[in-house]
Coordinates of C-alpha atoms in Angstrom, one line a residue:
M1 CA 115.7 76.6 141.6
N2 CA 118.2 76.5 144.8
T3 CA 120.8 79.2 144.8
D4 CA 123.8 80.2 146.9
T5 CA 125.6 83.5 146.8
R6 CA 129.1 84.9 146.2
T7 CA 130.3 88.0 147.6
T8 CA 132.5 89.9 145.5
T9 CA 134.1 93.3 146.1
T10 CA 135.7 95.2 143.2
T11 CA 137.8 98.5 143.2
T12 CA 138.0 101.6 141.2
T13 CA 141.1 102.3 139.2
T14 CA 142.2 104.6 142.2
G15 CA 141.8 101.8 144.5
T16 CA 138.8 102.7 146.3
P17 CA 136.4 99.6 147.1
R18 CA 133.2 99.5 145.4
P19 CA 129.8 98.2 147.1
T20 CA 129.8 94.6 147.9
V21 CA 127.7 92.7 145.3
E22 CA 126.0 89.3 146.0
T23 CA 125.9 87.2 143.1
P24 CA 123.5 84.3 143.0
I25 CA 125.1 80.9 142.4
S26 CA 123.0 78.0 141.3
T27 CA 123.5 75.1 144.0
S28 CA 123.7 72.5 141.4
R29 CA 126.6 74.6 139.8
A30 CA 128.5 75.4 142.8
M31 CA 131.9 74.2 143.8
R32 CA 134.4 74.9 146.7
A33 CA 137.6 77.0 145.7
I34 CA 140.4 78.9 146.8
V35 CA 140.0 82.2 145.4
Q36 CA 141.8 85.7 145.4
E37 CA 140.5 89.0 144.1
R38 CA 143.9 90.8 144.5
Y39 CA 147.7 89.8 144.5
G40 CA 149.2 89.4 147.6
E41 CA 150.5 87.2 150.3
V42 CA 148.8 84.1 151.8
D43 CA 146.1 86.4 153.5
A44 CA 144.7 87.1 150.1
L45 CA 143.4 83.6 149.7
R46 CA 140.0 82.9 150.7
F47 CA 138.2 79.5 150.8
E48 CA 134.7 80.2 149.0
R49 CA 131.7 78.8 147.2
V50 CA 131.8 79.8 143.4
E51 CA 130.2 78.8 140.2
R52 CA 131.7 76.0 138.3
P53 CA 133.9 77.1 135.3
E54 CA 132.3 77.1 132.1
I55 CA 134.2 75.3 129.1
A56 CA 135.2 76.5 125.7
A57 CA 134.8 74.2 122.6
D58 CA 138.5 73.0 123.1
E59 CA 138.2 72.2 126.9
V60 CA 137.2 69.6 129.2
L61 CA 135.7 70.0 132.7
V62 CA 137.7 68.0 135.2
R63 CA 136.5 66.7 138.6
V64 CA 139.8 67.5 140.6
H65 CA 141.1 64.8 142.8
A66 CA 144.3 66.6 143.3
A67 CA 146.2 69.5 142.5
G68 CA 149.9 70.5 142.7
M69 CA 151.5 73.2 144.4
D70 CA 155.2 74.5 143.7
R71 CA 157.0 77.9 143.6
G72 CA 155.0 78.9 140.4
T73 CA 151.9 78.8 142.2
W74 CA 153.5 81.4 144.7
H75 CA 154.3 83.6 141.6
Q76 CA 150.7 83.2 140.4
M77 CA 149.5 84.3 144.0
T78 CA 151.9 87.3 144.5
G79 CA 151.8 88.4 140.9
R80 CA 155.6 89.0 141.3
P81 CA 157.9 89.5 139.5
Y82 CA 155.8 92.4 137.8
L83 CA 156.9 91.3 134.5
M84 CA 154.6 88.1 134.8
R85 CA 151.6 90.4 135.2
I86 CA 152.4 91.6 131.5
L87 CA 153.1 88.3 130.3
G88 CA 149.6 87.1 131.0
F89 CA 148.9 86.8 134.7
G90 CA 146.6 89.8 134.6
F91 CA 147.9 93.3 135.1
R92 CA 145.5 95.0 138.0
G93 CA 144.6 91.6 139.6
P94 CA 144.6 87.9 138.7
K95 CA 142.9 87.0 135.3
N96 CA 142.0 83.8 137.0
R97 CA 140.5 84.4 140.5
V98 CA 140.8 80.6 141.4
L99 CA 144.5 79.5 141.9
G100 CA 146.1 76.4 140.9
L101 CA 147.6 75.0 137.7
D102 CA 148.6 71.2 138.3
V103 CA 145.6 68.9 138.1
A104 CA 144.7 65.3 138.1
G105 CA 141.1 64.1 138.0
T106 CA 138.1 62.6 135.9
V107 CA 136.6 64.2 132.9
V108 CA 132.9 65.2 133.4
E109 CA 132.3 67.1 130.6
V110 CA 133.9 67.8 127.1
G111 CA 133.7 70.7 124.8
A112 CA 132.2 70.3 121.2
A113 CA 135.7 70.2 119.4
V114 CA 137.2 67.7 122.1
T115 CA 138.3 64.5 120.3
R116 CA 141.1 62.9 122.8
F117 CA 138.9 62.5 125.8
A118 CA 135.5 61.3 127.0
V119 CA 133.2 61.6 130.1
G120 CA 135.0 59.3 132.5
D121 CA 138.6 59.5 131.3
E122 CA 141.3 59.9 134.3
V123 CA 143.5 62.7 133.0
F124 CA 146.6 65.0 134.4
G125 CA 148.1 68.1 133.1
I126 CA 147.6 71.9 133.2
S127 CA 144.2 73.5 133.9
R128 CA 143.1 77.0 135.3
G129 CA 141.9 76.9 138.8
A130 CA 143.0 73.6 140.0
F131 CA 142.5 74.4 143.9
A132 CA 138.9 73.8 143.4
D133 CA 136.3 70.9 143.1
Y134 CA 136.2 71.4 139.5
A135 CA 138.7 73.0 136.8
A136 CA 138.6 73.7 133.1
A137 CA 141.5 72.6 130.9
R138 CA 142.6 72.6 127.4
E139 CA 142.4 69.4 125.6
D140 CA 146.1 70.0 124.4
K141 CA 147.5 70.3 128.0
L142 CA 146.3 67.1 129.3
A143 CA 147.1 63.5 128.9
A144 CA 146.0 60.2 130.4
K145 CA 146.9 59.8 133.8
P146 CA 149.8 57.2 134.4
R147 CA 148.5 54.0 135.3
N148 CA 150.6 53.4 138.3
L149 CA 150.4 56.7 140.1
T150 CA 147.7 57.7 142.5
F151 CA 145.9 61.1 141.8
E152 CA 147.8 63.0 144.1
Q153 CA 151.2 61.6 142.8
A154 CA 150.1 62.5 139.1
A155 CA 148.9 65.9 140.3
V156 CA 152.7 67.0 141.3
V157 CA 154.1 66.0 137.7
P158 CA 152.9 68.2 134.9
V159 CA 154.5 71.7 135.5
S160 CA 157.7 70.7 137.2
G161 CA 158.2 67.5 135.1
M162 CA 157.7 69.3 131.7
T163 CA 160.0 72.0 133.0
A164 CA 162.7 69.6 134.1
L165 CA 162.2 67.5 130.8
Q166 CA 162.5 70.5 128.2
A167 CA 165.2 72.2 130.3
L168 CA 167.4 69.0 130.1
R169 CA 166.5 67.8 126.6
D170 CA 165.6 70.9 124.6
A171 CA 167.2 73.8 126.1
G172 CA 170.3 71.7 127.7
R173 CA 170.6 69.4 124.7
L174 CA 171.9 66.8 127.1
E175 CA 173.7 63.7 125.8
P176 CA 174.7 60.3 127.3
G177 CA 177.6 60.4 129.4
Q178 CA 177.8 64.1 130.0
R179 CA 178.4 65.6 133.6
V180 CA 175.2 67.4 134.8
L181 CA 175.2 69.7 137.7
I182 CA 171.6 70.6 139.1
I183 CA 171.4 73.3 141.6
G184 CA 168.1 73.2 143.5
A185 CA 168.0 69.3 143.1
S186 CA 165.6 68.9 146.0
G187 CA 162.7 71.0 144.9
G188 CA 159.9 70.5 142.4
V189 CA 161.4 70.9 139.3
G190 CA 164.8 69.6 140.7
S191 CA 163.7 66.1 141.9
Y192 CA 162.4 65.5 138.4
A193 CA 165.6 66.9 136.8
V194 CA 167.9 64.6 138.8
Q195 CA 165.9 61.5 137.7
L196 CA 165.2 62.7 134.2
A197 CA 169.0 63.4 133.5
T198 CA 169.9 59.9 134.9
A199 CA 167.3 58.5 132.6
L200 CA 168.7 60.2 129.7
G201 CA 172.3 59.0 130.6
G202 CA 173.7 61.8 132.4
R203 CA 176.1 61.7 135.2
V204 CA 174.4 63.8 137.9
T205 CA 175.7 65.9 140.7
G206 CA 172.9 67.3 142.6
V207 CA 173.1 70.8 145.0
A208 CA 171.1 71.0 147.8
S209 CA 170.8 72.1 151.5
T210 CA 171.9 69.5 154.1
A211 CA 168.6 68.5 155.5
K212 CA 167.7 67.4 151.7
L213 CA 171.1 65.5 150.6
D214 CA 169.5 62.2 151.3
L215 CA 166.6 62.9 149.1
V216 CA 168.6 63.8 146.2
A217 CA 170.8 60.9 146.5
S218 CA 167.8 58.7 146.7
L219 CA 166.8 60.2 143.4
G220 CA 169.7 58.8 141.5
A221 CA 172.4 61.4 141.9
E222 CA 176.0 60.0 141.5
R223 CA 177.2 62.7 143.8
V224 CA 175.6 65.3 146.1
I225 CA 176.9 68.8 147.4
D226 CA 175.8 70.4 150.5
Y227 CA 175.8 74.0 149.6
T228 CA 176.2 75.4 153.1
R229 CA 179.5 73.4 153.6
E230 CA 180.9 73.1 149.8
D231 CA 181.4 75.2 146.9
F232 CA 180.4 73.7 143.5
A233 CA 182.5 76.6 141.8
D234 CA 185.6 75.9 143.8
G235 CA 187.4 74.8 140.4
R236 CA 187.8 71.5 141.4
D237 CA 185.0 70.2 138.9
R238 CA 183.7 71.3 135.6
Y239 CA 180.3 70.1 134.1
D240 CA 179.1 70.0 130.6
L241 CA 175.7 70.9 131.6
I242 CA 174.7 73.1 134.6
L243 CA 170.8 73.4 135.2
D244 CA 170.3 76.1 137.5
I245 CA 166.8 76.1 139.1
G246 CA 165.5 78.9 141.3
G247 CA 169.2 79.8 142.4
N248 CA 170.9 83.3 142.8
S249 CA 174.4 82.6 141.9
P250 CA 176.1 85.3 139.6
I251 CA 176.6 84.2 136.1
S252 CA 180.4 84.5 136.6
R253 CA 180.3 81.8 139.4
L254 CA 178.2 79.5 137.3
R255 CA 180.7 79.9 134.4
R256 CA 183.6 78.8 136.6
A257 CA 182.0 75.4 137.2
L258 CA 181.1 75.0 133.6
D259 CA 183.4 73.3 131.0
P260 CA 184.8 75.7 128.4
R261 CA 182.3 74.4 125.7
G262 CA 179.5 73.4 128.3
T263 CA 176.1 74.9 128.5
L264 CA 174.4 76.6 131.3
V265 CA 170.4 76.5 131.6
I266 CA 169.0 79.1 134.0
V267 CA 165.4 77.9 134.7
G268 CA 164.5 80.3 137.4
G269 CA 165.7 82.5 140.3
E270 CA 164.1 84.2 143.2
N271 CA 166.2 87.2 143.4
G272 CA 166.6 90.3 141.4
G273 CA 163.9 92.6 142.3
S274 CA 160.1 92.8 142.2
V275 CA 159.9 93.8 138.4
T276 CA 162.1 91.2 136.5
G277 CA 162.9 88.9 139.5
G278 CA 165.3 86.2 138.3
M279 CA 164.4 86.7 134.6
G280 CA 167.0 89.6 134.7
R281 CA 169.9 87.1 135.2
Q282 CA 168.4 84.9 132.6
L283 CA 168.4 87.9 130.1
R284 CA 172.0 88.9 130.9
A285 CA 173.0 85.3 130.5
I286 CA 171.5 85.3 126.8
A287 CA 173.4 88.7 126.1
I288 CA 176.8 87.3 127.3
S289 CA 176.4 84.1 125.5
P290 CA 177.6 85.2 122.0
L291 CA 180.7 86.6 123.5
V292 CA 182.0 83.7 125.2
G293 CA 182.7 80.0 124.3
Q294 CA 180.0 78.6 126.5
R295 CA 176.5 78.5 125.7
L296 CA 174.4 80.5 128.1
T297 CA 170.6 80.1 127.9
M298 CA 167.4 80.2 129.8
H299 CA 164.2 78.1 129.7
T300 CA 160.6 79.1 129.9
T301 CA 158.2 76.1 130.3
K302 CA 156.0 75.2 127.3
E303 CA 152.6 73.7 128.6
R304 CA 152.0 70.9 126.1
A305 CA 150.4 67.5 126.3
R306 CA 153.0 65.9 123.9
D307 CA 155.8 66.4 126.9
L308 CA 153.5 64.5 129.2
G309 CA 153.7 61.4 127.2
P310 CA 157.5 60.8 127.6
L311 CA 157.3 61.5 131.4
T312 CA 154.2 58.9 131.5
D313 CA 156.4 56.4 129.7
L314 CA 159.2 57.0 132.2
I315 CA 156.8 56.7 135.2
E316 CA 155.4 53.6 134.3
A317 CA 158.7 52.0 133.5
G318 CA 159.7 53.0 137.2
R319 CA 162.6 55.3 136.1
V320 CA 160.8 58.4 137.3
V321 CA 159.1 58.7 140.5
P322 CA 157.1 61.6 141.9
S323 CA 158.5 63.1 145.0
L324 CA 155.4 63.9 147.0
E325 CA 156.1 65.1 150.7
R326 CA 152.5 65.7 151.7
T327 CA 149.2 66.3 151.0
Y328 CA 146.9 69.0 152.2
C329 CA 143.1 69.4 152.1
L330 CA 141.7 72.4 150.2
E331 CA 141.0 74.4 153.3
Q332 CA 144.6 74.0 154.0
V333 CA 146.0 75.7 150.9
P334 CA 147.2 78.9 153.1
D335 CA 149.1 76.3 155.5
A336 CA 150.6 74.6 152.5
M337 CA 151.7 78.0 150.9
R338 CA 153.3 78.9 154.3
H339 CA 155.2 75.6 154.0
L340 CA 156.4 76.2 150.6
Q341 CA 157.6 79.8 151.5
A342 CA 159.6 78.6 154.3
G343 CA 161.7 76.4 151.9
A344 CA 161.4 73.2 153.6
V345 CA 159.6 71.3 151.0
R346 CA 161.3 68.1 149.9
G347 CA 160.0 67.7 146.3
K348 CA 156.4 68.7 145.7
L349 CA 153.1 69.3 147.7
A350 CA 149.7 68.0 146.7
I351 CA 146.1 69.7 147.5
A352 CA 143.3 67.0 147.5
P353 CA 139.6 68.7 147.5

């Protein structure tokens, strides 16, 4: 049998490297992947040949045609904030050494308990290890790929699209006619939130940087605010719903822009230290909420196929269009990550093996 090898280096609990181990890999089961043995910055990523993942009874094996990259991938790479390691990323190092969550591709193998998919089906959703030729995914985290999207477009929908939908519909309880302020409107989640809020009947104002105002307007926002020149909390306007995506505004400032009976939903945040990150601000909002007339809450994404259905319906109806800035090849994942870290991405990035 033809074999390849995989080189791995482990560490002791004191951090001392153990001897390098050469692990044989069956050539017929080998694949290309972006891997990391430790949390870190871009230099922790390596392009390697590794063994294809084995699937469980409730999983399928997907031939990856494209994967999505967003800020969540950066958190997966760095393991920050540290609270995320306790919540399931892996404490000492990544639980899954292959990076990537968003996936779109073709089913090539199905587990014994899988009933919704068959070999040859085109799917999209959440996987483990999407930055590779093949990825394993649970049946309940996948859906049929929208017919009018390319694989690259479909790959940038799942995490960001589900986050935006759940934040508006479930956490925000958006109703038609409400005034909605979306902070971070040009990013991965924000680009979907603007379109979804509009589709759900909201009157949307989007906040973004100067270079991205045209994008936000094209997504359907009635009004755009350049945060480098204008203060959304200057008291001139109040909103029924504020969706703060990856921002760092103090809760007191956000409340000044919120209607006295309005709702604030904090989806993310990149400040707040390495331990809790933006989650500290979210937890403070929940603590304050019972003491004030406004409803202050947070949202954590639930990865479930049933929310891919409504997204697919809106996409196939032309009411939501993925905002895909650029596609990188698998070997260029470090370059894509640097572009993401620079904060210049308009919408989402895709990775095509």
